[in-house]
Tab-separated table of C-alpha atoms in Angstrom:
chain	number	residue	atom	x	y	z
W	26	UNK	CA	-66.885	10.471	-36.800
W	27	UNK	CA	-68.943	12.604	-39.014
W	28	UNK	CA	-71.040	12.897	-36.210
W	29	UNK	CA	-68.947	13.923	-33.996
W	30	UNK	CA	-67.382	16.739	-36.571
W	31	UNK	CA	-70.634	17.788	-37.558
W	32	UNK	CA	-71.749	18.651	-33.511
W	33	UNK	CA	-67.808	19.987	-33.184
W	34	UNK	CA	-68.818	22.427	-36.538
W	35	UNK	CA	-72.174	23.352	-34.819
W	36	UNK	CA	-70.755	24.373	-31.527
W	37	UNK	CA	-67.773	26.335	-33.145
W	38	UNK	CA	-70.475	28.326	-35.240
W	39	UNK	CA	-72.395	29.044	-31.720
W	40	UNK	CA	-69.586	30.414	-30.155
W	41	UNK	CA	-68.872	32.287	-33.516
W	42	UNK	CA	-71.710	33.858	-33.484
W	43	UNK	CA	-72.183	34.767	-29.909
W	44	UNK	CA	-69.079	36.686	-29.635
W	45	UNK	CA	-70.024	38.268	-32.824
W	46	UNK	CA	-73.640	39.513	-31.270
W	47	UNK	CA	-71.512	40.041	-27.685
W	48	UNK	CA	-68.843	42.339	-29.969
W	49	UNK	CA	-72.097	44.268	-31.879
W	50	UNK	CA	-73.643	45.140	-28.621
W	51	UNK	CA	-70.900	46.594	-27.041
W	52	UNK	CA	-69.609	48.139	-30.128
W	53	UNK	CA	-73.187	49.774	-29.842
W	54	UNK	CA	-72.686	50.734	-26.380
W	55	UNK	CA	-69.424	51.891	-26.597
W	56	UNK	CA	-70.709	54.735	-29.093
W	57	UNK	CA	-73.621	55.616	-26.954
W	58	UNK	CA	-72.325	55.568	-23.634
W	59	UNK	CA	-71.450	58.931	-23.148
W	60	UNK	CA	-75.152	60.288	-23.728
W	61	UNK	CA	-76.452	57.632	-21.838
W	62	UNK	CA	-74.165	58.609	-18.949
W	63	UNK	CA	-75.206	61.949	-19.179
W	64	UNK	CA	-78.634	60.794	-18.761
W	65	UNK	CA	-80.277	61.643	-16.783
W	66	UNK	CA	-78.155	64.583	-16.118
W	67	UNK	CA	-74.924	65.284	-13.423
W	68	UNK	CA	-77.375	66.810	-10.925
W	69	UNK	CA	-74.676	69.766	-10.624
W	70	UNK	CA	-76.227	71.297	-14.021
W	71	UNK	CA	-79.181	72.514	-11.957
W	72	UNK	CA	-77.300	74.335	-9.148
W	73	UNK	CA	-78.333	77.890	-7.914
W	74	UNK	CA	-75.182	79.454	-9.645
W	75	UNK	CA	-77.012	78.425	-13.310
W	76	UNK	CA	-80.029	80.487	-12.587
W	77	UNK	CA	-80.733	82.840	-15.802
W	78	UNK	CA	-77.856	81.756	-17.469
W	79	UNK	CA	-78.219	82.037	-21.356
W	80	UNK	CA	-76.951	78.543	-22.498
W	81	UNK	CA	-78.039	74.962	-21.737
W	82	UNK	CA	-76.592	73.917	-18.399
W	83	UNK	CA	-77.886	70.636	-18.771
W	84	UNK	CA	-76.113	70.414	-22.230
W	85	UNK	CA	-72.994	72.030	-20.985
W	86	UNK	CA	-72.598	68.718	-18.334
W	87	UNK	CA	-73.288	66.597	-20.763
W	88	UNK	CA	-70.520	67.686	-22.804
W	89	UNK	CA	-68.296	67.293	-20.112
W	90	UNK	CA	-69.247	64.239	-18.620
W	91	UNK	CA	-68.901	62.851	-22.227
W	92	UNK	CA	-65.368	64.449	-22.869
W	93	UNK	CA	-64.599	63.160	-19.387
W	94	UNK	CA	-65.212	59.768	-20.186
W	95	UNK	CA	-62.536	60.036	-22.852
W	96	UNK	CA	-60.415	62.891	-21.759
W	97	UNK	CA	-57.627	60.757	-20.308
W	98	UNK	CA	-54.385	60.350	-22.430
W	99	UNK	CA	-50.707	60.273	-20.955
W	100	UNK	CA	-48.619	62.801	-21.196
W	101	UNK	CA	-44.546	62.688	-20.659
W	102	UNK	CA	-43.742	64.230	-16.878
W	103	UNK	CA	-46.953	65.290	-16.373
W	104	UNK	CA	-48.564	61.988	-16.561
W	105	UNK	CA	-51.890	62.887	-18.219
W	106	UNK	CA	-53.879	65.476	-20.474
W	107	UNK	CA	-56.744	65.816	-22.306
W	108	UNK	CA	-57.740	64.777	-25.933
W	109	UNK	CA	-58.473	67.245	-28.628
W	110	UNK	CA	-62.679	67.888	-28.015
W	111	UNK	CA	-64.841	69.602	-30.514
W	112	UNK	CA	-68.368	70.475	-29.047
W	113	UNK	CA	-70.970	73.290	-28.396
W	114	UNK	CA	-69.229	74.613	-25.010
W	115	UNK	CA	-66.634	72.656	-24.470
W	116	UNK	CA	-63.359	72.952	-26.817
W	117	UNK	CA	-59.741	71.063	-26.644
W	118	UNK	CA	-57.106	72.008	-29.330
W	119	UNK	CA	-55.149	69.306	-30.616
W	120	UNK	CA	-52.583	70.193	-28.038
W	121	UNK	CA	-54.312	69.087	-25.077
W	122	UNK	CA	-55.507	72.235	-24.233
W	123	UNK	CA	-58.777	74.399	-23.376
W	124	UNK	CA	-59.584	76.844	-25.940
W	125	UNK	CA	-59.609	80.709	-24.552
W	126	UNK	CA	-62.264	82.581	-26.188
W	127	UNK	CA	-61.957	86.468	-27.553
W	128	UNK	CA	-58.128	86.199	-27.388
W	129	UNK	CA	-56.467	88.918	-30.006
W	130	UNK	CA	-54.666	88.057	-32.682
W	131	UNK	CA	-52.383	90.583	-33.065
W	132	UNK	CA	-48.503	89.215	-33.300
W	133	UNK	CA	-47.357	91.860	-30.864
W	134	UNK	CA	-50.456	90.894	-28.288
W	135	UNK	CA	-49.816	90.689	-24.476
W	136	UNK	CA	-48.339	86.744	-24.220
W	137	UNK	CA	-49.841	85.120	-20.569
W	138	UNK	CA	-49.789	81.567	-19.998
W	139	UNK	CA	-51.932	80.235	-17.171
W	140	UNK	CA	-52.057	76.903	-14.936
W	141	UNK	CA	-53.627	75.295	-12.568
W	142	UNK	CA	-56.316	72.655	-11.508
W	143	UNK	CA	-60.188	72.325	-12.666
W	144	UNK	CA	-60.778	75.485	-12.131
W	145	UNK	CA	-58.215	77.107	-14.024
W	146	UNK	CA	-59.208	74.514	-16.996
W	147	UNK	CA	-62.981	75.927	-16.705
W	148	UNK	CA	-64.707	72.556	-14.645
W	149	UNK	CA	-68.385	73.641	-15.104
W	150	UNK	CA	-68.230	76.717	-17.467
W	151	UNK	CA	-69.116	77.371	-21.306
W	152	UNK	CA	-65.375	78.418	-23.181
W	153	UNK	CA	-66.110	81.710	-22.824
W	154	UNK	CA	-66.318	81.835	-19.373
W	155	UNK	CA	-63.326	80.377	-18.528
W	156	UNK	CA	-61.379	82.221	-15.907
W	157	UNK	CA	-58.278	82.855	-18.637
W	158	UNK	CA	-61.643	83.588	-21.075
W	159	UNK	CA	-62.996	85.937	-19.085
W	160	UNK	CA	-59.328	87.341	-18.362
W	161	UNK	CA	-58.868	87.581	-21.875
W	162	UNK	CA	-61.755	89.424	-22.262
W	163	UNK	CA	-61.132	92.168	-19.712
W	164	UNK	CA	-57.778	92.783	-21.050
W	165	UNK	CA	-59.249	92.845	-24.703
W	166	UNK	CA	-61.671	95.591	-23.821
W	167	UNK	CA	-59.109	97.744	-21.958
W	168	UNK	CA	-57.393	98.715	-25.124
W	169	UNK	CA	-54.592	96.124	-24.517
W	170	UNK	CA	-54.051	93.288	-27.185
W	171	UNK	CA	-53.853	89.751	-25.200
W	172	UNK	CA	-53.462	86.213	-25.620
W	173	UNK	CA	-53.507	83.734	-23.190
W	174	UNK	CA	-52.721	79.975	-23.214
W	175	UNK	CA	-54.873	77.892	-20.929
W	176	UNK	CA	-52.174	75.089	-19.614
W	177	UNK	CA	-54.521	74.003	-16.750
W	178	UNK	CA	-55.423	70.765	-16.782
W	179	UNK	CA	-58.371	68.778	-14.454
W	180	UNK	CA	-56.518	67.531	-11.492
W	181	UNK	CA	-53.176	69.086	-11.611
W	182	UNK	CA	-51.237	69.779	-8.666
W	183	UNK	CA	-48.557	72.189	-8.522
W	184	UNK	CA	-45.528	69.624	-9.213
W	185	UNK	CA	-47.445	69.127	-12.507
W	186	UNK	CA	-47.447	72.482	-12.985
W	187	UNK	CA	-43.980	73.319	-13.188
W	188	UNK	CA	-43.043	70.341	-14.807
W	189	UNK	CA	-46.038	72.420	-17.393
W	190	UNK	CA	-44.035	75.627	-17.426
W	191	UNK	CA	-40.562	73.497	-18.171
W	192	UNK	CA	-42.110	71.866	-20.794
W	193	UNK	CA	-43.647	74.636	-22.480
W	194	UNK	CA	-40.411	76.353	-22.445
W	195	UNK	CA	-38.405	74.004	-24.263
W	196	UNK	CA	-40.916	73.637	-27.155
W	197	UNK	CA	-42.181	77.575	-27.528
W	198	UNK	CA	-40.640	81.031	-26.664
W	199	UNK	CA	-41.502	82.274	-23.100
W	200	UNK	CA	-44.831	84.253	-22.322
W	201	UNK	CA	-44.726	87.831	-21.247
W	202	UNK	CA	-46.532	87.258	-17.648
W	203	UNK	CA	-47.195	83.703	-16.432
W	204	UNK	CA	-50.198	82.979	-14.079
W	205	UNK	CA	-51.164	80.497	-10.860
W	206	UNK	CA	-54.072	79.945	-10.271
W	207	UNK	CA	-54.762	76.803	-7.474
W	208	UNK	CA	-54.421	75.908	-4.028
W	209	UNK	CA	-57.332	73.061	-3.745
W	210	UNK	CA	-55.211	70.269	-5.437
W	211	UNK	CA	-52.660	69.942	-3.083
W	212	UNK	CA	-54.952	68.137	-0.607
W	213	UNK	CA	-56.911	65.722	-3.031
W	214	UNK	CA	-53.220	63.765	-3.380
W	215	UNK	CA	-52.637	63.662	-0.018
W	216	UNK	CA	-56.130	62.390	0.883
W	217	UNK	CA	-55.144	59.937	-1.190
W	218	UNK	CA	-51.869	58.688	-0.158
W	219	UNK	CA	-50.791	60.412	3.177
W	220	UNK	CA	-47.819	58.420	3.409
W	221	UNK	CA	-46.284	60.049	0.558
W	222	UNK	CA	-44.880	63.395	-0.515
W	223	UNK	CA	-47.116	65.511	-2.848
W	224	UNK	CA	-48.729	62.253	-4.323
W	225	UNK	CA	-50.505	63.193	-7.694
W	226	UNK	CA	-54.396	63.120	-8.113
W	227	UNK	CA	-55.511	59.717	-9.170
W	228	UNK	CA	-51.846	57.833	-7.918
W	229	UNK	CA	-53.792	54.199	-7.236
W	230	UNK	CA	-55.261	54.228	-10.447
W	231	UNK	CA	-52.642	55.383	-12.794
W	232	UNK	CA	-50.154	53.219	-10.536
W	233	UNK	CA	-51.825	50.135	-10.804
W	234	UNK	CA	-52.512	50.847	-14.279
W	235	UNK	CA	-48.489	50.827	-14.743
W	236	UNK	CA	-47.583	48.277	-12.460
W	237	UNK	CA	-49.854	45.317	-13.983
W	238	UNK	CA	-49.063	46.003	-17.078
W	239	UNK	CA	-48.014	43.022	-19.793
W	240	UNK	CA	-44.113	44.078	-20.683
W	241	UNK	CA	-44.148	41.708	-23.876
W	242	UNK	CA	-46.513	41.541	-26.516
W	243	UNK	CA	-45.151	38.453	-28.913
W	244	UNK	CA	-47.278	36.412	-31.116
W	245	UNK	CA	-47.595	32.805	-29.805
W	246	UNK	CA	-47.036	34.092	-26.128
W	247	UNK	CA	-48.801	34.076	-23.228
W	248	UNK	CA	-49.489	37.880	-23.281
W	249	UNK	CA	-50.154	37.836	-26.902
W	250	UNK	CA	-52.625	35.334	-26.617
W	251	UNK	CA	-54.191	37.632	-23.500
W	252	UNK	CA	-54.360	40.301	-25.543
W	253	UNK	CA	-56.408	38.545	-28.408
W	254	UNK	CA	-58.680	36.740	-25.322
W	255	UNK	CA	-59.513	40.777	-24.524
W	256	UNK	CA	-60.911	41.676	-28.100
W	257	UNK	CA	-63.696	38.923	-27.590
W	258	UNK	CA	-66.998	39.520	-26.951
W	259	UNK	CA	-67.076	37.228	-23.996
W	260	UNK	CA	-64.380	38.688	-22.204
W	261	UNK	CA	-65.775	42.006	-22.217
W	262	UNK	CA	-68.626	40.876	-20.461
W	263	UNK	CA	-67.016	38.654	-18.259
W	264	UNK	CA	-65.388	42.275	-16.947
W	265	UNK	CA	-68.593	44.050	-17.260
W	266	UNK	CA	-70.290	41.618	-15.180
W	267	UNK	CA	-67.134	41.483	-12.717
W	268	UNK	CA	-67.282	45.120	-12.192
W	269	UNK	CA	-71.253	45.121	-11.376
W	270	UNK	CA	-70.687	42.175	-8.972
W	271	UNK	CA	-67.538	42.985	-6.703
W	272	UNK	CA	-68.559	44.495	-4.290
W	273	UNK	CA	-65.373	45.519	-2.827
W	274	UNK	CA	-62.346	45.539	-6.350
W	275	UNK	CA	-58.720	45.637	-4.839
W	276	UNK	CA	-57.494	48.772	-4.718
W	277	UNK	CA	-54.496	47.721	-6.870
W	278	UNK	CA	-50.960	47.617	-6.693
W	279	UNK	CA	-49.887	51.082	-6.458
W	280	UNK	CA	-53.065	51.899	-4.431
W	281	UNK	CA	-50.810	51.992	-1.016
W	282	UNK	CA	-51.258	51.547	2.724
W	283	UNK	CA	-54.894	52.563	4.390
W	284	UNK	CA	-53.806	55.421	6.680
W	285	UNK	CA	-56.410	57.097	9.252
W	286	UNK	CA	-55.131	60.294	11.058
W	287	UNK	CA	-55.511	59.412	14.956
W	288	UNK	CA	-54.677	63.103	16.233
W	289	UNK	CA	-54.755	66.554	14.877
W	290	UNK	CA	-50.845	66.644	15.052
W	291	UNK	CA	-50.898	64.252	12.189
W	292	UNK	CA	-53.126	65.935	10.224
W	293	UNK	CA	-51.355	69.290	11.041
W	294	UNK	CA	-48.223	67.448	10.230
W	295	UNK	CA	-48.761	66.678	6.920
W	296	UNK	CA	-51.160	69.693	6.110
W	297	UNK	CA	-47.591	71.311	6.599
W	298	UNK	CA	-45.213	68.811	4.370
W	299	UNK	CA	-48.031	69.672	1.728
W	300	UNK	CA	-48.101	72.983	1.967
W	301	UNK	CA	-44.346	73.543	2.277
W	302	UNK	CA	-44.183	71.799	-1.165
W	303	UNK	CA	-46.788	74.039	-3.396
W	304	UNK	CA	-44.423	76.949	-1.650
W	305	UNK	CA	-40.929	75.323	-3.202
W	306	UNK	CA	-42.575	74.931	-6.364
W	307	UNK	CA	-43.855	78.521	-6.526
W	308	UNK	CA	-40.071	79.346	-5.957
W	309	UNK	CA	-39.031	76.762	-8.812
W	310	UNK	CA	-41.672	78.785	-11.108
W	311	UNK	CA	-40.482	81.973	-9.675
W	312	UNK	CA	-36.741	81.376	-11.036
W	313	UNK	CA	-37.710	79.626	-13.964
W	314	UNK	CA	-39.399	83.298	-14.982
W	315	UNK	CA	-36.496	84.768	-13.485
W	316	UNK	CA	-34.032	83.496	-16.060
W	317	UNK	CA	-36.562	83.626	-18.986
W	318	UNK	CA	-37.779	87.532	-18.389
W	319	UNK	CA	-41.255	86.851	-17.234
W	320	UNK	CA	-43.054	87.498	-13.991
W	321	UNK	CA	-44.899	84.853	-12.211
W	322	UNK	CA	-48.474	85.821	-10.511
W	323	UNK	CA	-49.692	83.206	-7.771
W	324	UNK	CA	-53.301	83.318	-6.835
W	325	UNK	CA	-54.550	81.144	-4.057
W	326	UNK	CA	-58.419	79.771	-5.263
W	327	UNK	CA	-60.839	80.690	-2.529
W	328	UNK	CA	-62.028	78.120	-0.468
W	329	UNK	CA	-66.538	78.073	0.099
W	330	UNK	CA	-65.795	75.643	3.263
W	331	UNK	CA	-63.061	78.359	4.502
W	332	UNK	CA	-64.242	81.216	6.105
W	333	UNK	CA	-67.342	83.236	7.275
W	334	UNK	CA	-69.256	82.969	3.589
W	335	UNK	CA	-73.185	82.344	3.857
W	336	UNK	CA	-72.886	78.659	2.080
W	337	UNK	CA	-76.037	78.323	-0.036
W	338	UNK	CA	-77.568	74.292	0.125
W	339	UNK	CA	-75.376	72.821	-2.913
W	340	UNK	CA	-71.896	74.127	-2.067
């Protein structure tokens, strides 16, 4: 019997200890990962549009691709935005938000709110060169006071933006001019989900995120007991070593239907539902500033695969 406790004692100890070592190493990784995903670096620091720039390119990616690793946290309506960032280029106030750079701080400055996608947020650009940066700027050096409010966010399609606008509105007083600035969005949903009307970026993920989720977390239960299995050591590398193996992960539950387009009428088709929708919602905006006193300013992005434009090797 002693025996039998003693190997029973030994065993328990082993397991101890390897979930302690498992927990220690990816503790360790969990605080490294983002420079070791940045290295080496997102090949798009060294395209032809960073020649003779006077910051680090390189370091400018890496600060991304580390904020992007942690960037996602929901938001009500609008389903996500980013978490507060402090770093070299790349800033995030505690509301979420892209900080604007030489923005004037007088109380009676010009009030301009902004939205969009990537672009609007400043995907591949220092703070200061954001596009509401760099509008700030301009406006700045004309002689007329200005402060703008970057509300784009990575991803955002225009259903998100004027659920933005709403929200803003109930929880500050209107800007004097609000600003569009996007266009590119509206496809990545669709490309996505076809089957659906103005889908958001990222639908299967977030979705399936929702949709699995454990709707009872009691002590002694079953998904009480799952969630204590998932702070072990060996189940994180059971999922780790899951994720390197399957070769082809379900797309999960709110994924949806495969859907190829078999003519051009279909693609035309919903090209058009899409479309039709980022018009309606520039209305929606369009009354919203209506009723609060501010003009709205739509600005379609240009397109580098659209038109007659030279296209150099990386775009």
């Amino acid at each position: 019997m002693k025996k039998a406790l003693a190997f029973f004692g030994f065993y328990v100890l082993l397991i101890a200890a390897g979930d302690g070592a498992l927990r220690l190493l990816f503790l360790a990784k969990d605080r490294v990962s983002p420079d070791q995903a940045a290295t080496p670096s997102d090949n798009r620091a060294y395209l032809a549009a960073y020649e003779g720039v006077d910051f680090d390119s390189v370091a400018l990616w890496r600060e991304i691709k580390a904020g992007t690793a942690q960037w996602l946290s929901y938001q009500p309506y609008t389903v996500w935005t980013r978490k507060p960032i402090t770093g070299e280029y790349i800033n995030v106030d505690q509301g979420g938000y892209r900080v604007t750079e030489y923005n004037s701080d007088d109380p009676g400055a010009l009030r301009i709110w902004m939205v969009g996608g990537s672009t609007t947020w400043g995907m591949g650009v220092p703070d200061r060169d954001t596009v509401p940066s760099q509008l700030s700027r301009l406006f700045n050096e004309w002689g007329v006071p200005t402060h703008i409010l970057n509300l784009g966010h990575t991803g955002f399609l225009s259903t998100q933006e004027v659920l933005t606008l709403l929200r803003e509105l109930q929880r500050r007083e209107p800007p004097d001019i609000f600003v569009v600035y996007d266009g590119l969005n509206e496809g990545l949903g669709v490309s996505e989900r076809p089957d659906l009307a103005n889908p958001h970026y990222m639908m299967g993920r977030i979705s399936a995120l929702f949709e699995s989720r454990e709707t009872e977390r009691v002590a002694g239960s079953r998904s009480g007991i799952m969630g204590l299995v998932k702070t072990t050591g060996y189940y994180r590398l059971a999922a780790s070593l899951r994720s390197r193996l399957a070769s082809d992960p379900p797309a999960g539950p709110g994924a949806g239907p495969a859907r190829t387009f078999v003519n051009d009428s279909d693609v035309k088709a919903v090209a058009a539902r899409s479309a039709g929708i980022l018009l309606e919602n520039y209305r929606l905006m369009s009354t919203l500033g209506d009723g609060r006193g501010f003009p709205c300013f739509f600005f379609f992005q240009p397109q580098p695969g659209v038109g007659l434009k030279p296209l150099h090797e990386s775009e």
